[in-house]
mmCIF file with all atom_site columns, C-alpha atoms in Angstrom:
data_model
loop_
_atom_site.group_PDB
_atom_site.id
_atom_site.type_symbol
_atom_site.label_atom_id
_atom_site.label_alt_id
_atom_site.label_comp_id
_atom_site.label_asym_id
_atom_site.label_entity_id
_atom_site.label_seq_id
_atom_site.pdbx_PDB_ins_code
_atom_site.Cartn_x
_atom_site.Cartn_y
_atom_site.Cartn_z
_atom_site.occupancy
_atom_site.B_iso_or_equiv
_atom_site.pdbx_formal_charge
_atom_site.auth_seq_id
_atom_site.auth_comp_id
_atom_site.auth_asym_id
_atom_site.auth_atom_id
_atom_site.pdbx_PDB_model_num
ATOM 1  C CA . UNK M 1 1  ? 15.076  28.373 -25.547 1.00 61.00 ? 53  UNK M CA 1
ATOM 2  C CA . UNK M 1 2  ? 13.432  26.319 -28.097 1.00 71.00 ? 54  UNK M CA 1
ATOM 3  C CA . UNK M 1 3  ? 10.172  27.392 -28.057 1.00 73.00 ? 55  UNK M CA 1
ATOM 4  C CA . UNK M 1 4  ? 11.205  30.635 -27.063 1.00 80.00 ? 56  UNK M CA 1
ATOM 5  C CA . UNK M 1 5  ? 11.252  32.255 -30.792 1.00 84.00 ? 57  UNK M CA 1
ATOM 6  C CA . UNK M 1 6  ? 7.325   30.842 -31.541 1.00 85.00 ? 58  UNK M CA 1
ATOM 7  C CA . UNK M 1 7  ? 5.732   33.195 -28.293 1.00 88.00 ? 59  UNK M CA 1
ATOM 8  C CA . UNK M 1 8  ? 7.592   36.026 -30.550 1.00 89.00 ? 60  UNK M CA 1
ATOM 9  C CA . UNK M 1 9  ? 6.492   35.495 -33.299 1.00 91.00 ? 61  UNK M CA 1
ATOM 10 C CA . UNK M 1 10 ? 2.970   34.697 -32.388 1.00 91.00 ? 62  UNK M CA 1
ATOM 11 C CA . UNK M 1 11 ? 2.789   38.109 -30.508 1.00 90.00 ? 63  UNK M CA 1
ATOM 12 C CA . UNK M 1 12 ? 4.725   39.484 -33.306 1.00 92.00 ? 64  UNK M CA 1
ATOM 13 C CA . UNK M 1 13 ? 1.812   38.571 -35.362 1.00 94.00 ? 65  UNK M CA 1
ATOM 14 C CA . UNK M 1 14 ? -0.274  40.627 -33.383 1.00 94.00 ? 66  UNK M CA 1
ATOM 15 C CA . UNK M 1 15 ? -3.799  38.247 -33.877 1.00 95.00 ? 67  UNK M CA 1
ATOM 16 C CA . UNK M 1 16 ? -6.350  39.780 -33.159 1.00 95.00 ? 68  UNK M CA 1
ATOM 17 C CA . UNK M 1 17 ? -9.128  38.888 -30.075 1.00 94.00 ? 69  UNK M CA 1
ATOM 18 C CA . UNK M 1 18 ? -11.274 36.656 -32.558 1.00 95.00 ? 70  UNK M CA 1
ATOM 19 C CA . UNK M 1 19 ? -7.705  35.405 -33.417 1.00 96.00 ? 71  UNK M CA 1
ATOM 20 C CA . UNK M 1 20 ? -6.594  34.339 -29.707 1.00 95.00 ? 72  UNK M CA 1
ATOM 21 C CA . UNK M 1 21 ? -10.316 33.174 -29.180 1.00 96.00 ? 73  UNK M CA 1
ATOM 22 C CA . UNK M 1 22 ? -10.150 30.713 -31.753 1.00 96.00 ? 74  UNK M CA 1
ATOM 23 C CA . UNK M 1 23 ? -7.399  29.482 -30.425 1.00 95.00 ? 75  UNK M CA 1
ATOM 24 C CA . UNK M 1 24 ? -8.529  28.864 -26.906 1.00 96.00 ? 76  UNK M CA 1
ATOM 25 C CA . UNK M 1 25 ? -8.037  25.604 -26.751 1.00 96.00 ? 77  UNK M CA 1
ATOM 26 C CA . UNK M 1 26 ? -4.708  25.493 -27.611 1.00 95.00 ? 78  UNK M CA 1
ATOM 27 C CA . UNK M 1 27 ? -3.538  28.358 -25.119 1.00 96.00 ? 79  UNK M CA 1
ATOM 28 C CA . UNK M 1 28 ? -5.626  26.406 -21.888 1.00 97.00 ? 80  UNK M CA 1
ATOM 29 C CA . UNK M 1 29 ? -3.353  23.211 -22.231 1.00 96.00 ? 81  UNK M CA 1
ATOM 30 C CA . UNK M 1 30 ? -0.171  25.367 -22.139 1.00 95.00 ? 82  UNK M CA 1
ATOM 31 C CA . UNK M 1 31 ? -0.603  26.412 -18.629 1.00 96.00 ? 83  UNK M CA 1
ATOM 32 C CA . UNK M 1 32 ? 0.566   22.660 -17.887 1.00 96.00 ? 84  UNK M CA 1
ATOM 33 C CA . UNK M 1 33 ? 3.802   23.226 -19.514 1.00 94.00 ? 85  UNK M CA 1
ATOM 34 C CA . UNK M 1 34 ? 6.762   22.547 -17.616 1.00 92.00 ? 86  UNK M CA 1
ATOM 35 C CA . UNK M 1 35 ? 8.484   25.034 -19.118 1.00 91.00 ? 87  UNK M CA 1
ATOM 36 C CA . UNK M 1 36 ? 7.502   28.397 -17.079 1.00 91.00 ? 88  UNK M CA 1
ATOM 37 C CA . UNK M 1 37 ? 8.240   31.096 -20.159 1.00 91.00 ? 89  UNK M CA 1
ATOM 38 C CA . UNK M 1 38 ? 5.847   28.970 -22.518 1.00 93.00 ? 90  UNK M CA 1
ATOM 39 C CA . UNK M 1 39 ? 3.061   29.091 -19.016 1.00 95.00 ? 91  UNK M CA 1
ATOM 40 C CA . UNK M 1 40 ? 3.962   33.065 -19.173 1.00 93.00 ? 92  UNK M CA 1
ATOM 41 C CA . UNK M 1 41 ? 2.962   33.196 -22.560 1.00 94.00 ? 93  UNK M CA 1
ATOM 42 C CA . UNK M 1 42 ? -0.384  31.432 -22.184 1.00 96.00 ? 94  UNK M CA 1
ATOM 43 C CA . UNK M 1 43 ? -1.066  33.304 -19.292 1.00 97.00 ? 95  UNK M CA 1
ATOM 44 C CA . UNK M 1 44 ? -0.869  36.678 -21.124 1.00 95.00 ? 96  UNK M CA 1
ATOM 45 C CA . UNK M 1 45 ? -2.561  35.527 -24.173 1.00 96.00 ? 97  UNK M CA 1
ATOM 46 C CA . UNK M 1 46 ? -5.746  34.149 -22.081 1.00 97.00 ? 98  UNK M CA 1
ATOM 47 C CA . UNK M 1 47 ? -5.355  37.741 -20.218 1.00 96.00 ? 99  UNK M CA 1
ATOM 48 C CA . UNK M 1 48 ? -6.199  39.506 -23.642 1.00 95.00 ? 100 UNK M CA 1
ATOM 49 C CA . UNK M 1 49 ? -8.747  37.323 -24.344 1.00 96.00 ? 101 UNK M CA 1
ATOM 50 C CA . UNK M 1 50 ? -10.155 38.258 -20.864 1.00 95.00 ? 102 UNK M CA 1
ATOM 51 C CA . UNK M 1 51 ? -9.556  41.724 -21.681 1.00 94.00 ? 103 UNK M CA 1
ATOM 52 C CA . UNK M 1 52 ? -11.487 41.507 -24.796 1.00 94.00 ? 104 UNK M CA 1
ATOM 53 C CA . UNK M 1 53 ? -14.231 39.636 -23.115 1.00 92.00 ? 105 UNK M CA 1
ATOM 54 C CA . UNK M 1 54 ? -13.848 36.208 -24.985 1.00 94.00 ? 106 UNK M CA 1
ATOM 55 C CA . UNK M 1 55 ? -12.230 34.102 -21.878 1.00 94.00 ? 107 UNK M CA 1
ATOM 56 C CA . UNK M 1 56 ? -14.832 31.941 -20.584 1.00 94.00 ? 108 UNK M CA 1
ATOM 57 C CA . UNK M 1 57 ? -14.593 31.441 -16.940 1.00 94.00 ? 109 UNK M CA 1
ATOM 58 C CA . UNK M 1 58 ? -15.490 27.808 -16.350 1.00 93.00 ? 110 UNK M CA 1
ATOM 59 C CA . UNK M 1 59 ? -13.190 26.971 -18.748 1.00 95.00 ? 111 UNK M CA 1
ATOM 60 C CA . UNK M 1 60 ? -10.027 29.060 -17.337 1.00 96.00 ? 112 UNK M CA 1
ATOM 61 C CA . UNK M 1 61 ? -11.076 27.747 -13.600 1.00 94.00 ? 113 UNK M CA 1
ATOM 62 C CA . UNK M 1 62 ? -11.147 23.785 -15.180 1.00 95.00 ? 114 UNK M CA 1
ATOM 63 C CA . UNK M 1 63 ? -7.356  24.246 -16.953 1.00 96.00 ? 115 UNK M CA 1
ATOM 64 C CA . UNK M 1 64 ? -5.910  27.250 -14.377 1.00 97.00 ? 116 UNK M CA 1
ATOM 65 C CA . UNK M 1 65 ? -5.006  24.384 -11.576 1.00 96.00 ? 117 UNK M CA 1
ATOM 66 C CA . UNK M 1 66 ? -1.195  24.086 -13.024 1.00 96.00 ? 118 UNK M CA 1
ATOM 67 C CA . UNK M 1 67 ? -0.243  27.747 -13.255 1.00 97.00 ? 119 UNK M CA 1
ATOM 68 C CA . UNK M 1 68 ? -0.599  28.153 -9.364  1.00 96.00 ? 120 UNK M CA 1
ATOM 69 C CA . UNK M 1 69 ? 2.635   25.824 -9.102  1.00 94.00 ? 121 UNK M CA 1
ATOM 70 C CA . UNK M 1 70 ? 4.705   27.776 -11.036 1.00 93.00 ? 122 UNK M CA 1
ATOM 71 C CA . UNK M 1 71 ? 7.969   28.694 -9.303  1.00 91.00 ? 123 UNK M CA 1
ATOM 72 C CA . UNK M 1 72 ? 7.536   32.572 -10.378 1.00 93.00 ? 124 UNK M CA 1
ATOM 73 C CA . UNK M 1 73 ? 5.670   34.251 -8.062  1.00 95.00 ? 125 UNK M CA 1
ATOM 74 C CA . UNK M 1 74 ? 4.790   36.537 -10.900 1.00 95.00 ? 126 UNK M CA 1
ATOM 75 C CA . UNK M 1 75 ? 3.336   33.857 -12.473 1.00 95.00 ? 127 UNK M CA 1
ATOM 76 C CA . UNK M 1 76 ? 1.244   32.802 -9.822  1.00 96.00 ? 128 UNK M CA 1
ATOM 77 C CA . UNK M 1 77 ? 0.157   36.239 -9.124  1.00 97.00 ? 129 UNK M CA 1
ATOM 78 C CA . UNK M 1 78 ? -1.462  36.626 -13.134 1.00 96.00 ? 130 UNK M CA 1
ATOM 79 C CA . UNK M 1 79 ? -3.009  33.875 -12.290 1.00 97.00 ? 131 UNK M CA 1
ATOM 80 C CA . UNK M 1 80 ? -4.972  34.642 -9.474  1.00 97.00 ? 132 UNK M CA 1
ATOM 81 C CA . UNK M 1 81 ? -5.603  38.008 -11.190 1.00 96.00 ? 133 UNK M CA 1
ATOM 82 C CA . UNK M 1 82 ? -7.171  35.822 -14.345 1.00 96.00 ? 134 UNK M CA 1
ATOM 83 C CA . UNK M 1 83 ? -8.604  33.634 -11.912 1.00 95.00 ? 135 UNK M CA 1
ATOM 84 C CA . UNK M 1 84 ? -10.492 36.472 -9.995  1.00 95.00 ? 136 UNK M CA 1
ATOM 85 C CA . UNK M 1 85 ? -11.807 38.090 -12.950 1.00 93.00 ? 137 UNK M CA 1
ATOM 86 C CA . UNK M 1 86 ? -12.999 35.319 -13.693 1.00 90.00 ? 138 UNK M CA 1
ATOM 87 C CA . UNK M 1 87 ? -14.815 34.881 -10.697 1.00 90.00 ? 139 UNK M CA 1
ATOM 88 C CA . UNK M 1 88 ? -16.436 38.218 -11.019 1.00 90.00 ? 140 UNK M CA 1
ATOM 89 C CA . UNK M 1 89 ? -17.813 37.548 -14.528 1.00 85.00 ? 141 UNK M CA 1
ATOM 90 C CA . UNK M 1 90 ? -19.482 33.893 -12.894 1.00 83.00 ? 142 UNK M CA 1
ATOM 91 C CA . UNK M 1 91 ? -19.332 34.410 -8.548  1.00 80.00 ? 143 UNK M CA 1
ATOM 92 C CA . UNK M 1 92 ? -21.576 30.911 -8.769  1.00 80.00 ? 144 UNK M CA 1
#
């Protein structure tokens, strides 16, 4: 509930690619969260990155590990979507 209002207002922001990309490193270490709607959140924000072509896929398959014990299978499922995107950019 808490942290509810800043996924919001960051999307209510509307940053842009270079935006989300400089903040990278901030969205990875939310897909640890315990909290599954602040995982969501990362989990959509690192999917426009990949849409814009920013996400780097070493980097989503070193921090991704967390967001495949989410309870949501919605949750999981964006992240194997991320995760095989990923794998198509790099298949090495």
């Amino acid at each position: 509930f808490r942290a509810g209002w800043y996924s919001r207002f960051h999307e209510l922001l509307e940053p842009t690619a270079e935006e989300r990309a400089a903040r990278l490193h901030r969205y990875l270490p939310l897909l640890a969260s315990r909290i599954a709607p602040t995982v969501s959140f990362a989990l959509k924000a690192l999917a426009s990155l990949d849409q814009a072509g920013a996400l780097p896929p070493e980097e989503l398959a070193d921090q991704i590990g967390p967001a495949f014990r989410a309870r949501a299978k919605s949750t999981v499922s964006q992240a194997m979507k991320l995760l095989d995107r990923a794998a198509r950019h790099r298949p090495d």
